[in-house]
Amino acid sequence: PEMTTTCQRARLPAYLMKEDIWRAIRDNQVVVISGDTGCGKTTQVPQIVLDAMVDMGQGGSVEMICTQPRRISAMSVAERVAAE
């Protein structure tokens, strides 16, 4: 049988560290999260933030932007090359 999304999430390292991740985000102005490919950085961190804000009754005020650094750098390099 296929695993449910909840079961799949629960196996990701980022999900397993959700309390530590939320505490770091809540208590610091800037947080850098690094981890192996597939550990849940991209998918779980936004969900961790949203879940915590919903639990505090502030889910409707969440505004979040998720980026992929390599794509952004590739685009900025392409713009620079095009301009030059």
Coordinates of N, CA, C and O in Angstrom, one line a residue:
P1 N 0.8 -1.2 0.0 CA 0.0 0.0 0.0 C 0.9 1.3 0.0 O 2.0 1.3 0.5
E2 N 0.3 2.3 -0.6 CA 1.0 3.6 -0.7 C 1.0 4.3 0.7 O 0.1 4.2 1.5
M3 N 2.1 5.0 1.0 CA 2.2 5.7 2.2 C 1.4 7.0 2.1 O 1.4 7.6 1.0
T4 N 0.7 7.4 3.2 CA 0.0 8.7 3.1 C 1.0 9.8 3.2 O 2.2 9.6 3.6
T5 N 0.6 11.0 2.8 CA 1.4 12.2 2.8 C 1.9 12.4 4.2 O 3.1 12.8 4.4
T6 N 1.1 12.2 5.2 CA 1.5 12.5 6.6 C 2.6 11.5 7.0 O 3.5 11.9 7.7
C7 N 2.5 10.2 6.6 CA 3.5 9.3 6.9 C 4.8 9.6 6.2 O 5.9 9.5 6.8
Q8 N 4.7 10.1 4.9 CA 5.9 10.4 4.2 C 6.6 11.6 4.9 O 7.8 11.7 5.0
R9 N 5.8 12.6 5.3 CA 6.3 13.8 5.9 C 7.1 13.4 7.2 O 8.1 13.9 7.5
A10 N 6.5 12.5 8.0 CA 7.0 12.2 9.3 C 8.4 11.5 9.2 O 9.1 11.5 10.2
R11 N 8.7 11.0 8.0 CA 10.0 10.4 7.8 C 11.1 11.3 7.4 O 12.3 11.0 7.4
L12 N 10.8 12.6 7.0 CA 11.8 13.5 6.6 C 12.5 14.1 7.7 O 11.9 14.5 8.7
P13 N 13.9 14.3 7.6 CA 14.7 14.9 8.7 C 14.2 16.3 9.1 O 14.1 16.6 10.3
A14 N 13.8 17.1 8.2 CA 13.3 18.4 8.5 C 12.0 18.3 9.4 O 11.9 19.1 10.4
Y15 N 11.1 17.4 9.1 CA 9.9 17.2 9.8 C 10.3 16.8 11.3 O 9.7 17.2 12.2
L16 N 11.2 15.9 11.3 CA 11.6 15.4 12.7 C 12.2 16.5 13.5 O 12.2 16.3 14.8
M17 N 12.7 17.5 12.9 CA 13.3 18.6 13.6 C 12.4 19.8 13.7 O 12.9 20.9 14.0
K18 N 11.1 19.6 13.5 CA 10.2 20.8 13.3 C 10.2 21.7 14.5 O 10.1 22.9 14.3
E19 N 10.3 21.2 15.7 CA 10.3 22.1 16.9 C 11.5 23.0 16.9 O 11.5 24.2 17.2
D20 N 12.7 22.4 16.6 CA 13.9 23.1 16.6 C 13.9 24.2 15.5 O 14.4 25.3 15.7
I21 N 13.4 23.8 14.4 CA 13.3 24.7 13.2 C 12.4 25.9 13.5 O 12.8 27.0 13.3
W22 N 11.2 25.6 14.1 CA 10.3 26.7 14.4 C 10.9 27.6 15.5 O 10.8 28.8 15.4
R23 N 11.5 27.0 16.5 CA 12.1 27.8 17.5 C 13.2 28.8 17.0 O 13.3 30.0 17.3
A24 N 14.0 28.3 16.1 CA 15.1 29.1 15.4 C 14.5 30.2 14.6 O 14.9 31.3 14.7
I25 N 13.4 29.9 13.9 CA 12.8 30.9 13.0 C 12.1 32.0 13.9 O 12.1 33.2 13.6
R26 N 11.4 31.5 14.9 CA 10.7 32.4 15.8 C 11.6 33.3 16.6 O 11.3 34.5 16.8
D27 N 12.8 32.8 17.0 CA 13.7 33.6 17.9 C 14.8 34.3 17.2 O 15.5 35.1 17.8
N28 N 14.9 34.2 15.9 CA 16.0 34.9 15.1 C 15.5 35.6 13.9 O 14.5 35.2 13.3
Q29 N 16.2 36.7 13.6 CA 15.8 37.5 12.4 C 16.2 36.8 11.1 O 15.5 36.9 10.1
V30 N 17.3 36.1 11.1 CA 17.7 35.4 9.9 C 18.1 34.0 10.4 O 18.8 33.7 11.4
V31 N 17.6 33.0 9.6 CA 18.0 31.6 9.8 C 18.4 31.0 8.5 O 17.7 31.1 7.5
V32 N 19.5 30.3 8.5 CA 20.0 29.5 7.4 C 19.8 28.1 7.7 O 20.3 27.6 8.7
I33 N 19.1 27.4 6.8 CA 18.8 25.9 7.0 C 19.5 25.2 5.9 O 19.2 25.5 4.7
S34 N 20.4 24.3 6.2 CA 21.1 23.5 5.2 C 20.9 22.0 5.5 O 20.7 21.7 6.7
G35 N 20.9 21.3 4.5 CA 20.7 19.8 4.7 C 20.8 19.1 3.3 O 20.8 19.8 2.3
D36 N 20.9 17.8 3.4 CA 21.0 17.0 2.2 C 19.8 17.2 1.3 O 18.7 17.5 1.8
T37 N 20.0 16.9 0.0 CA 18.9 16.9 -0.9 C 17.9 15.9 -0.5 O 18.3 14.8 0.0
G38 N 16.6 16.3 -0.5 CA 15.6 15.3 -0.1 C 15.2 15.3 1.4 O 14.4 14.5 1.8
C39 N 15.9 16.2 2.2 CA 15.6 16.1 3.6 C 14.4 16.9 4.0 O 14.0 16.9 5.2
G40 N 13.8 17.7 3.1 CA 12.5 18.4 3.4 C 12.7 19.9 3.6 O 11.7 20.5 4.0
K41 N 13.8 20.4 3.3 CA 14.0 21.9 3.4 C 12.9 22.7 2.7 O 12.3 23.6 3.2
T42 N 12.8 22.4 1.4 CA 11.9 23.1 0.6 C 10.4 22.9 0.9 O 9.6 23.8 0.9
T43 N 10.1 21.6 1.2 CA 8.7 21.3 1.4 C 8.2 21.4 2.8 O 7.0 21.8 3.0
Q44 N 9.0 21.1 3.7 CA 8.6 21.1 5.1 C 8.7 22.4 5.9 O 7.9 22.7 6.7
V45 N 9.8 23.2 5.6 CA 10.0 24.4 6.4 C 8.8 25.4 6.2 O 8.3 25.9 7.2
P46 N 8.3 25.6 5.0 CA 7.1 26.5 4.9 C 5.9 25.9 5.6 O 5.1 26.6 6.3
Q47 N 5.7 24.6 5.6 CA 4.6 23.9 6.3 C 4.8 24.1 7.8 O 3.8 24.3 8.5
I48 N 6.0 24.0 8.3 CA 6.3 24.1 9.7 C 5.9 25.5 10.2 O 5.2 25.7 11.2
V49 N 6.3 26.5 9.4 CA 5.9 27.9 9.8 C 4.4 28.1 9.7 O 3.8 28.6 10.7
L50 N 3.8 27.7 8.7 CA 2.3 27.8 8.6 C 1.6 27.1 9.7 O 0.7 27.7 10.3
D51 N 2.0 25.9 10.0 CA 1.3 25.1 11.0 C 1.5 25.8 12.4 O 0.5 25.9 13.1
A52 N 2.6 26.4 12.7 CA 2.9 27.1 13.9 C 2.0 28.3 14.0 O 1.4 28.6 15.1
M53 N 1.9 29.1 12.9 CA 1.1 30.3 12.9 C -0.4 30.0 13.0 O -1.1 30.7 13.7
V54 N -0.8 28.9 12.4 CA -2.2 28.5 12.5 C -2.5 28.1 14.0 O -3.5 28.5 14.5
D55 N -1.6 27.4 14.6 CA -1.8 27.0 16.0 C -1.9 28.2 16.9 O -2.5 28.2 18.0
M56 N -1.2 29.3 16.5 CA -1.3 30.6 17.3 C -2.5 31.5 16.9 O -2.6 32.6 17.4
G57 N -3.3 31.0 16.0 CA -4.4 31.7 15.5 C -4.1 32.9 14.5 O -4.8 33.8 14.3
Q58 N -2.9 32.8 13.9 CA -2.4 33.8 13.0 C -2.1 33.3 11.6 O -1.4 33.9 10.9
G59 N -2.7 32.2 11.3 CA -2.5 31.6 10.0 C -2.8 32.5 8.8 O -2.2 32.5 7.8
G60 N -3.9 33.3 9.0 CA -4.3 34.2 7.9 C -3.3 35.4 7.7 O -3.4 36.0 6.6
S61 N -2.4 35.6 8.6 CA -1.5 36.7 8.4 C -0.1 36.3 7.8 O 0.7 37.1 7.5
V62 N 0.0 35.0 7.5 CA 1.3 34.5 7.0 C 1.5 34.9 5.5 O 0.6 34.7 4.7
E63 N 2.6 35.5 5.2 CA 3.0 35.8 3.9 C 4.4 35.2 3.7 O 5.3 35.5 4.5
M64 N 4.5 34.3 2.7 CA 5.8 33.6 2.6 C 6.2 33.5 1.1 O 5.4 33.4 0.2
I65 N 7.5 33.7 0.9 CA 8.1 33.5 -0.4 C 9.1 32.4 -0.3 O 10.0 32.4 0.6
C66 N 9.0 31.5 -1.2 CA 10.0 30.4 -1.3 C 10.8 30.5 -2.6 O 10.2 30.7 -3.7
T67 N 12.1 30.4 -2.5 CA 12.9 30.5 -3.7 C 13.8 29.3 -3.8 O 14.1 28.6 -2.8
Q68 N 14.3 29.2 -5.0 CA 15.4 28.2 -5.2 C 16.6 28.9 -5.6 O 16.7 29.5 -6.7
P69 N 17.6 29.0 -4.7 CA 18.8 29.9 -5.0 C 19.5 29.6 -6.3 O 19.9 30.6 -6.9
R70 N 19.6 28.4 -6.7 CA 20.3 28.2 -8.0 C 19.6 28.8 -9.1 O 20.2 29.3 -10.0
R71 N 18.3 28.7 -9.2 CA 17.5 29.3 -10.2 C 17.7 30.8 -10.2 O 17.9 31.4 -11.3
I72 N 17.6 31.4 -9.1 CA 17.7 32.9 -9.0 C 19.1 33.3 -9.4 O 19.3 34.2 -10.2
S73 N 20.2 32.6 -9.0 CA 21.5 33.0 -9.4 C 21.7 32.8 -10.9 O 22.3 33.6 -11.6
A74 N 21.1 31.7 -11.4 CA 21.2 31.5 -12.9 C 20.5 32.6 -13.6 O 21.0 33.0 -14.7
M75 N 19.4 33.0 -13.2 CA 18.7 34.1 -13.9 C 19.4 35.4 -13.8 O 19.5 36.1 -14.7
S76 N 20.0 35.7 -12.6 CA 20.7 37.0 -12.5 C 22.0 37.0 -13.3 O 22.3 38.0 -13.9
V77 N 22.6 35.9 -13.4 CA 23.8 35.7 -14.2 C 23.4 35.9 -15.7 O 24.1 36.6 -16.5
A78 N 22.3 35.3 -16.1 CA 21.8 35.4 -17.5 C 21.5 36.9 -17.8 O 21.8 37.3 -18.9
E79 N 20.8 37.6 -16.9 CA 20.5 39.0 -17.1 C 21.8 39.8 -17.3 O 21.9 40.7 -18.1
R80 N 22.8 39.5 -16.4 CA 24.0 40.3 -16.5 C 24.7 40.0 -17.8 O 25.2 41.0 -18.5
V81 N 24.8 38.7 -18.2 CA 25.4 38.4 -19.5 C 24.7 39.1 -20.6 O 25.3 39.6 -21.6
A82 N 23.4 39.0 -20.6 CA 22.6 39.7 -21.7 C 22.9 41.2 -21.7 O 23.0 41.8 -22.8
A83 N 23.0 41.8 -20.5 CA 23.2 43.3 -20.5 C 24.6 43.6 -21.0 O 24.8 44.6 -21.7
E84 N 25.6 42.8 -20.7 CA 27.0 43.0 -21.1 C 27.1 42.7 -22.6 O 27.9 43.2 -23.3

